[in-house]
Amino acid sequence: MADITGPSIPTTRYPMWRWAALWRELFGLAWQRMPGMVVFYFAANIVVLGGVAGTALALRWTIDATIHGDAGSAALAAVLAALAYAVNVVLADLVATPIPLIDQPAILGLLPRVLSDLAAIETLDHLERSDVLDRVTIVRRSPWMIMAGFWSSVGAVFALAQLGVTLLLLGTVSPWLLLLLAVAAVPLWCDRRGSRAVTEAELATAETFRLQQHLFELSTTPAAGKEIRVAGSAAEIVRLQAQAWQQTMNGRARASAVGAAWKFGGWLVFTAGFAAGLAVVVDGTANGAGTVGDLVMAVTVAATLRNTLHGAVTRTASVAQVSRFVEPLFWMRDHLAADRAHRTGTLVAPPVLTEGITFHDVGHTYAGTDRRALDGISVHLPAGSVVAVVGEYGSGKTTLVKVLAKFYRPDSGRVTVDGVDLADLETRAWRARISAAFQDFGRFATTFGQNVGLGDLPHLDDRERVAAAVREADADRVLRRLPDGHDTLLGRDVGGLELSEGQWQKTALARASMRPEPLLFILDEPTASLDAPSEQEIFQRHMARARELGARTGAVSVIVSHRFSTVTGADLILVLDKGRLVEAGPHDELIALGGRYADLYGIQADAYAATS
Amino acid sequence: MPVRARRIRLLRALRAARPPLIAALCAVTVLNALIPAATAIATAFLVSRISGHAPSGLLAAATVPLLLFAVVMVAGHAAEAVTVPLEFMAKARIDGAHRTDLARLAAGGPTVDRLESPRVQQLIRIARADPRNWTERTPGDGAVGQLHWLIGLVGAAASCGVLAGYAWWLVPALLVPAALNGFLGNRMHGRFVEAWRSGIPQGVHGAAWEDALASTGEGKDIRLFGLEEWTVAQIRRHLRGLLEPVWRLGAKAWRADLRRFLLIAVPLAGVYAAVAGGTAHGDATVAVETAVLATGWSLFQAFGLGEDARNMSAALETLDAYDEVREALRRDEPDEARASAEPTTGRATVVRFDDVCFTYPGTKRRVIDHLDLEIRPNELLAVVGLNGAGKSTLIKLLSGLYEPTAGRVTADGVDIRQLGAERWRQRISVVFQDFVRYHLTVAQNVALGCGDVPLDYDALEAAARDAGLGDVLDRLPDGWDTPLSRTRTGGVDLSGGQWQQVVLARALYAVRTGARLLVLDEPTAHLDVRTEFEVFDRLAARRGETSVVLISHRLSTVRQADRIVLLENGRIAESGTHDELVAAGGAYAAMFAIQAERFQRGYDDVSGADADSEEATTHG
């Protein structure tokens, strides 16, 4: 069996200004929604800075007063130290987790913004390619992480300021201790190095982790459970799941160990520097340059210094971590920008089609493959016609209709609609004049009524229109079975009803029947899981509708099918083979031709021929 | 559950990390916990050497305490650094074992009805240990948190020891408020978790729309129908619903912070003042005072970090859900105990439905209603019927995935329940309509048709030949080793038709490795004509000793069967050969006429047929 290896996502480095712009955007989101909280957050951080210095100074005062036998001053100083500490603890906790009051309202701004961008990419590559899908998955989770990263970076600035204040305090003990400022850079740098190793490992193991999730999902869902039980494959599935888990975790554990080694190395250097610094202070005390209070302050500050530096490191590390969420976000925004740059189309589709749709030597190759999914397709689909696309699997049928819907841009040739290049039509305006039921149609986790109504958004909740579309798709029996009719929630994930394959398919067909005046109507293998009478009924209705639309708006109906009984009545049948158009014409012509179509048709027709 | 039982439950989960790792983790955690006290003592040692020492030779005198101090610091850093990978590994082992156990539990068990119960599915979602938000924790988090918490007590005890070096009463004076502070902090956190969870149903809806945006099927429809902004608006609405309960609570949380401040400030100020004043009066040395001052606040830190408690309580929810799943899926009697019947004969079998009834739990309608049916050896039996006639339920009863509510299914006269699920299923193979698409290699996808025998390459090749899979294999970049998912490196997504061929090969592989009854539920819906024709030709010719039950809407295929039965309202309404049924002029004849006429005359002039109702599968 093939081994399971992870993909390598190339990490791109983005220039600083992009980060700065993003940070400005994030701050803006928070400020816009919660100005008061933002002010409080910054004020609290400044108080914490003062608190750190206050605690240390009060402590020195306490010790020195004690040594001088001044009980009153010592007690007062000790009380001040306690208060400063308490203020610090409470505020530091507050500012360490700016959720939920600042973070989450800003999420409410950021998440829809990111997802809008994702939705705004007009082509489908980003949802279909494995390497790209990895990024998309990260982008989807990114708003929370990025927002947390942003506040971490603000926290990091304050942590660094606190580090500075602390070191300045040490500087009051001995100027030599100021050198620690330079030494402190070592653990900072090492920690970043370590966390980068961890990040890379997580990306490299993302694929096996997903596989593990997939196998776990299969083991625990009833649909897959049926087959797994009958085939007796449970043990093997579970074994593979455990293996994928282990592979993932081994990779990540190794990286974690590497990260720990870097981290420790950094601290080792720092500790050596600090111990040397302390020796200088002790020496100073001996020479009367300082007091025992100085020493205690230096040592105590050293303990807090560890925490302070640690805080700075973890925060900068989590800022560094956030790059793996920010980079895919930048990538997606670039991808969107590139997608937008391709959109030269500004024209709207004509109200009615007069000539039709024409393919001019159209070719398409999927990214990452070298096989031509479509190769030199030239054909004219006359206005008002019903066009059937047939061919064996993998022959390019679905690619052809996806090109029509502008889901892919042909990489050679062009498609024209009444003489206008499809590329010159504004995509959304063009799509507004298409209706379609694809083979892998959407199953939306919402009510049945909305599942249908989404086919024509302005009439989403228009009961009459929805009911008409439901009738059109022969889905009224599905509807009648639903406990709450139109308001029945569908989708198991959200606690709704799960429909059977055939019922979903009829729902999708009903959705495709919502738009009143499409210029292009696509049915991609629409009846695969329906019984004969249902299939019959649906075809009749859609044929009638196609004819009616064709007469009214000149709409072209494209039906992709491998059931030949369904395509005989089409005006034009396109026979595809390995991405090439091998035959085109009406049924009778193609039969007379005696080529591939006649061959394939013969097989099915023979099966019915003997009787009745 | 009582507190102690919960702690023990967590520590039991820790066992999956295995002793050497647990020991190492304990060691570094103890080291970590002792660092504050050790730092205080090292500082006091240093101060005691310096205060009162003559300036000359002071540095020499301070060398040992300075080195000690440095060692404590290094040890602290080392412990902290090493903790990270150790904890990671421990959690990975614990969570891996947990998930694998849960997968085994859910995938095992002879019938599928309990797994289908919505309650069990909900519990599995809680128990799956794959955190989807900040309130969820895995058993690994909880077990390590428990360990951490226990060892934290050791550290607190050490700190108390340092405090007692000045006066015993310092211990309760700081320990009680520190513990109370920790307790209140956790309670507050619990409220936040509750508030967050009250919004989760909203979050689930939002996530479903997010999934829709990022998946190909829904993503296409969203773009085609121009639903981009609308979808995002749904997500925003649900997100607000998810977050608002937390904001409302957060707006009130400042009072808790004030209380927290007082709980820390008052006792700490009292103790510090007393110690500083007392030491100034000569009650103790400056070294002791230093140690006390340094330790006092670390005690608050030991209890103040509520992360452990959060990990523990959230992980316990996962573990509790797991225990409940196990309870729900538990069988009263082990499968083997029932399996008292004779072993398989290795030859084709007579299977009989004996007055079988079946009603889905919680519903009234009999989906199967006093059904009698015999499946004869080597027979190619076709089952036809409209959507919702009970065909899928029939398959589930036949394969033992459901047990009849009345009547019995027998194989060679023996109730299949007595035969035992495992033994019975070695003799059958089923291609379900919603077959499984494993994100694994083609070879694995085919071989998993019979998961309980070692991989047989000859059978694999033969099954591929019989299913006509050769063309598909030739086109795949790595042949048999190509993963069938584009989410895998080097993987490809097959079309519906290609998948169906893979699945046919899967079933035929099972036949090659011993299945004597092959059940096909709509196996060719996605196949193109030529392939369908070839597949059936092959199937009819090569089924050999195997009986085939075929469920299909395509009557051109069905007519090749030895015998056809028409299922209507949960029972057999018609039975016979194609010619007999057509001659009888019943429902089958009418159905066939519809399809045949379309080929003869095109379909515009065919009268409509009365289709039966659909069946909503509410039983999932």
Short mmCIF file of N, CA, C and O in Angstrom, two decimals, chain A residues 373-418:
data_model
loop_
_atom_site.label_atom_id
_atom_site.label_comp_id
_atom_site.label_asym_id
_atom_site.label_seq_id
_atom_site.Cartn_x
_atom_site.Cartn_y
_atom_site.Cartn_z
N ALA A 373 -8.61 18.33 -20.42
CA ALA A 373 -9.97 17.96 -20.04
C ALA A 373 -10.93 18.34 -21.16
O ALA A 373 -11.92 17.66 -21.40
N LEU A 374 -10.62 19.46 -21.83
CA LEU A 374 -11.35 19.85 -23.03
C LEU A 374 -10.29 20.18 -24.08
O LEU A 374 -9.29 20.82 -23.77
N ASP A 375 -10.53 19.76 -25.30
CA ASP A 375 -9.49 19.91 -26.30
C ASP A 375 -10.11 20.31 -27.64
O ASP A 375 -10.79 19.50 -28.28
N GLY A 376 -9.90 21.57 -28.02
CA GLY A 376 -10.34 22.02 -29.34
C GLY A 376 -11.83 21.85 -29.61
O GLY A 376 -12.22 21.38 -30.67
N ILE A 377 -12.65 22.26 -28.64
CA ILE A 377 -14.10 22.14 -28.82
C ILE A 377 -14.61 23.34 -29.63
O ILE A 377 -14.44 24.49 -29.22
N SER A 378 -15.23 23.07 -30.79
CA SER A 378 -15.86 24.13 -31.57
C SER A 378 -17.26 23.65 -31.91
O SER A 378 -17.42 22.62 -32.58
N VAL A 379 -18.24 24.37 -31.44
CA VAL A 379 -19.61 23.98 -31.73
C VAL A 379 -20.54 25.14 -31.45
O VAL A 379 -20.25 26.00 -30.62
N HIS A 380 -21.64 25.18 -32.14
CA HIS A 380 -22.63 26.24 -31.92
C HIS A 380 -23.89 25.64 -31.29
O HIS A 380 -24.44 24.66 -31.80
N LEU A 381 -24.30 26.20 -30.16
CA LEU A 381 -25.53 25.76 -29.51
C LEU A 381 -26.60 26.81 -29.83
O LEU A 381 -26.58 27.90 -29.26
N PRO A 382 -27.52 26.53 -30.75
CA PRO A 382 -28.46 27.56 -31.19
C PRO A 382 -29.40 28.00 -30.07
O PRO A 382 -29.73 27.21 -29.19
N ALA A 383 -29.80 29.26 -30.13
CA ALA A 383 -30.73 29.79 -29.14
C ALA A 383 -32.00 28.95 -29.16
O ALA A 383 -32.47 28.52 -30.22
N GLY A 384 -32.53 28.69 -27.97
CA GLY A 384 -33.79 27.96 -27.87
C GLY A 384 -33.66 26.47 -28.00
O GLY A 384 -34.66 25.76 -27.96
N SER A 385 -32.42 25.96 -28.12
CA SER A 385 -32.28 24.52 -28.35
C SER A 385 -32.07 23.76 -27.05
O SER A 385 -31.69 24.31 -26.03
N VAL A 386 -32.35 22.47 -27.14
CA VAL A 386 -32.03 21.56 -26.05
C VAL A 386 -30.82 20.75 -26.50
O VAL A 386 -30.87 20.08 -27.53
N VAL A 387 -29.74 20.88 -25.76
CA VAL A 387 -28.49 20.24 -26.15
C VAL A 387 -28.16 19.14 -25.15
O VAL A 387 -28.19 19.39 -23.93
N ALA A 388 -27.88 17.97 -25.63
CA ALA A 388 -27.48 16.89 -24.73
C ALA A 388 -26.00 16.66 -24.89
O ALA A 388 -25.47 16.70 -26.00
N VAL A 389 -25.32 16.45 -23.77
CA VAL A 389 -23.89 16.13 -23.82
C VAL A 389 -23.73 14.71 -23.32
O VAL A 389 -24.11 14.41 -22.18
N VAL A 390 -23.23 13.84 -24.16
CA VAL A 390 -23.03 12.46 -23.73
C VAL A 390 -21.58 12.08 -23.93
O VAL A 390 -20.82 12.76 -24.63
N GLY A 391 -21.22 10.98 -23.33
CA GLY A 391 -19.84 10.53 -23.43
C GLY A 391 -19.56 9.66 -22.23
O GLY A 391 -20.32 9.68 -21.27
N GLU A 392 -18.48 8.91 -22.32
CA GLU A 392 -18.16 8.05 -21.20
C GLU A 392 -17.57 8.92 -20.09
O GLU A 392 -17.29 10.09 -20.30
N TYR A 393 -17.42 8.31 -18.94
CA TYR A 393 -16.92 9.13 -17.83
C TYR A 393 -15.53 9.67 -18.15
O TYR A 393 -14.78 9.07 -18.90
N GLY A 394 -15.26 10.82 -17.58
CA GLY A 394 -13.95 11.42 -17.81
C GLY A 394 -13.80 12.00 -19.21
O GLY A 394 -12.72 12.36 -19.64
N SER A 395 -14.90 12.09 -19.96
CA SER A 395 -14.76 12.58 -21.33
C SER A 395 -14.84 14.11 -21.39
O SER A 395 -14.61 14.68 -22.44
N GLY A 396 -15.13 14.76 -20.27
CA GLY A 396 -15.13 16.22 -20.25
C GLY A 396 -16.51 16.85 -20.21
O GLY A 396 -16.64 18.07 -20.36
N LYS A 397 -17.54 16.04 -19.99
CA LYS A 397 -18.91 16.57 -20.01
C LYS A 397 -19.11 17.66 -18.96
O LYS A 397 -19.59 18.76 -19.25
N THR A 398 -18.74 17.32 -17.73
CA THR A 398 -18.96 18.27 -16.64
C THR A 398 -18.07 19.49 -16.79
O THR A 398 -18.49 20.61 -16.51
N THR A 399 -16.84 19.29 -17.26
CA THR A 399 -15.94 20.42 -17.48
C THR A 399 -16.58 21.40 -18.47
O THR A 399 -16.51 22.61 -18.29
N LEU A 400 -17.19 20.84 -19.50
CA LEU A 400 -17.82 21.68 -20.52
C LEU A 400 -18.88 22.59 -19.90
O LEU A 400 -18.90 23.80 -20.15
N VAL A 401 -19.75 22.03 -19.08
CA VAL A 401 -20.80 22.88 -18.51
C VAL A 401 -20.23 23.85 -17.48
O VAL A 401 -20.72 24.96 -17.31
N LYS A 402 -19.16 23.41 -16.82
CA LYS A 402 -18.56 24.33 -15.84
C LYS A 402 -17.92 25.52 -16.53
O LYS A 402 -17.90 26.63 -15.99
N VAL A 403 -17.39 25.30 -17.71
CA VAL A 403 -16.83 26.42 -18.48
C VAL A 403 -17.95 27.39 -18.85
O VAL A 403 -17.80 28.61 -18.75
N LEU A 404 -19.11 26.83 -19.19
CA LEU A 404 -20.25 27.68 -19.53
C LEU A 404 -20.67 28.55 -18.34
O LEU A 404 -21.12 29.67 -18.51
N ALA A 405 -20.56 28.00 -17.15
CA ALA A 405 -20.94 28.76 -15.96
C ALA A 405 -19.80 29.64 -15.44
O ALA A 405 -19.90 30.22 -14.38
N LYS A 406 -18.71 29.69 -16.18
CA LYS A 406 -17.51 30.46 -15.84
C LYS A 406 -16.82 29.99 -14.56
O LYS A 406 -16.18 30.76 -13.86
N PHE A 407 -17.00 28.70 -14.24
CA PHE A 407 -16.28 28.16 -13.08
C PHE A 407 -14.82 27.92 -13.45
O PHE A 407 -13.96 27.91 -12.59
N TYR A 408 -14.57 27.66 -14.70
CA TYR A 408 -13.20 27.58 -15.20
C TYR A 408 -13.09 28.54 -16.36
O TYR A 408 -14.03 28.69 -17.13
N ARG A 409 -11.90 29.15 -16.47
CA ARG A 409 -11.64 29.95 -17.65
C ARG A 409 -10.93 29.06 -18.64
O ARG A 409 -9.90 28.47 -18.30
N PRO A 410 -11.42 28.95 -19.85
CA PRO A 410 -10.72 28.10 -20.83
C PRO A 410 -9.32 28.64 -21.04
O PRO A 410 -9.13 29.87 -21.07
N ASP A 411 -8.31 27.76 -21.13
CA ASP A 411 -6.97 28.31 -21.31
C ASP A 411 -6.62 28.46 -22.80
O ASP A 411 -5.56 28.97 -23.13
N SER A 412 -7.52 28.01 -23.66
CA SER A 412 -7.37 28.40 -25.06
C SER A 412 -8.76 28.51 -25.66
O SER A 412 -9.70 27.89 -25.19
N GLY A 413 -8.86 29.29 -26.71
CA GLY A 413 -10.15 29.48 -27.36
C GLY A 413 -11.07 30.35 -26.52
O GLY A 413 -10.67 30.91 -25.49
N ARG A 414 -12.31 30.51 -27.00
CA ARG A 414 -13.25 31.32 -26.24
C ARG A 414 -14.68 30.85 -26.51
O ARG A 414 -14.95 30.11 -27.45
N VAL A 415 -15.54 31.28 -25.61
CA VAL A 415 -16.95 30.95 -25.73
C VAL A 415 -17.69 32.26 -25.94
O VAL A 415 -17.42 33.24 -25.24
N THR A 416 -18.60 32.32 -26.90
CA THR A 416 -19.35 33.56 -27.10
C THR A 416 -20.84 33.31 -26.87
O THR A 416 -21.35 32.24 -27.18
N VAL A 417 -21.48 34.35 -26.33
CA VAL A 417 -22.92 34.31 -26.09
C VAL A 417 -23.53 35.40 -26.97
O VAL A 417 -23.26 36.58 -26.74
N ASP A 418 -24.27 35.03 -27.96
CA ASP A 418 -24.78 35.97 -28.94
C ASP A 418 -23.65 36.86 -29.46
O ASP A 418 -23.78 38.10 -29.56
#
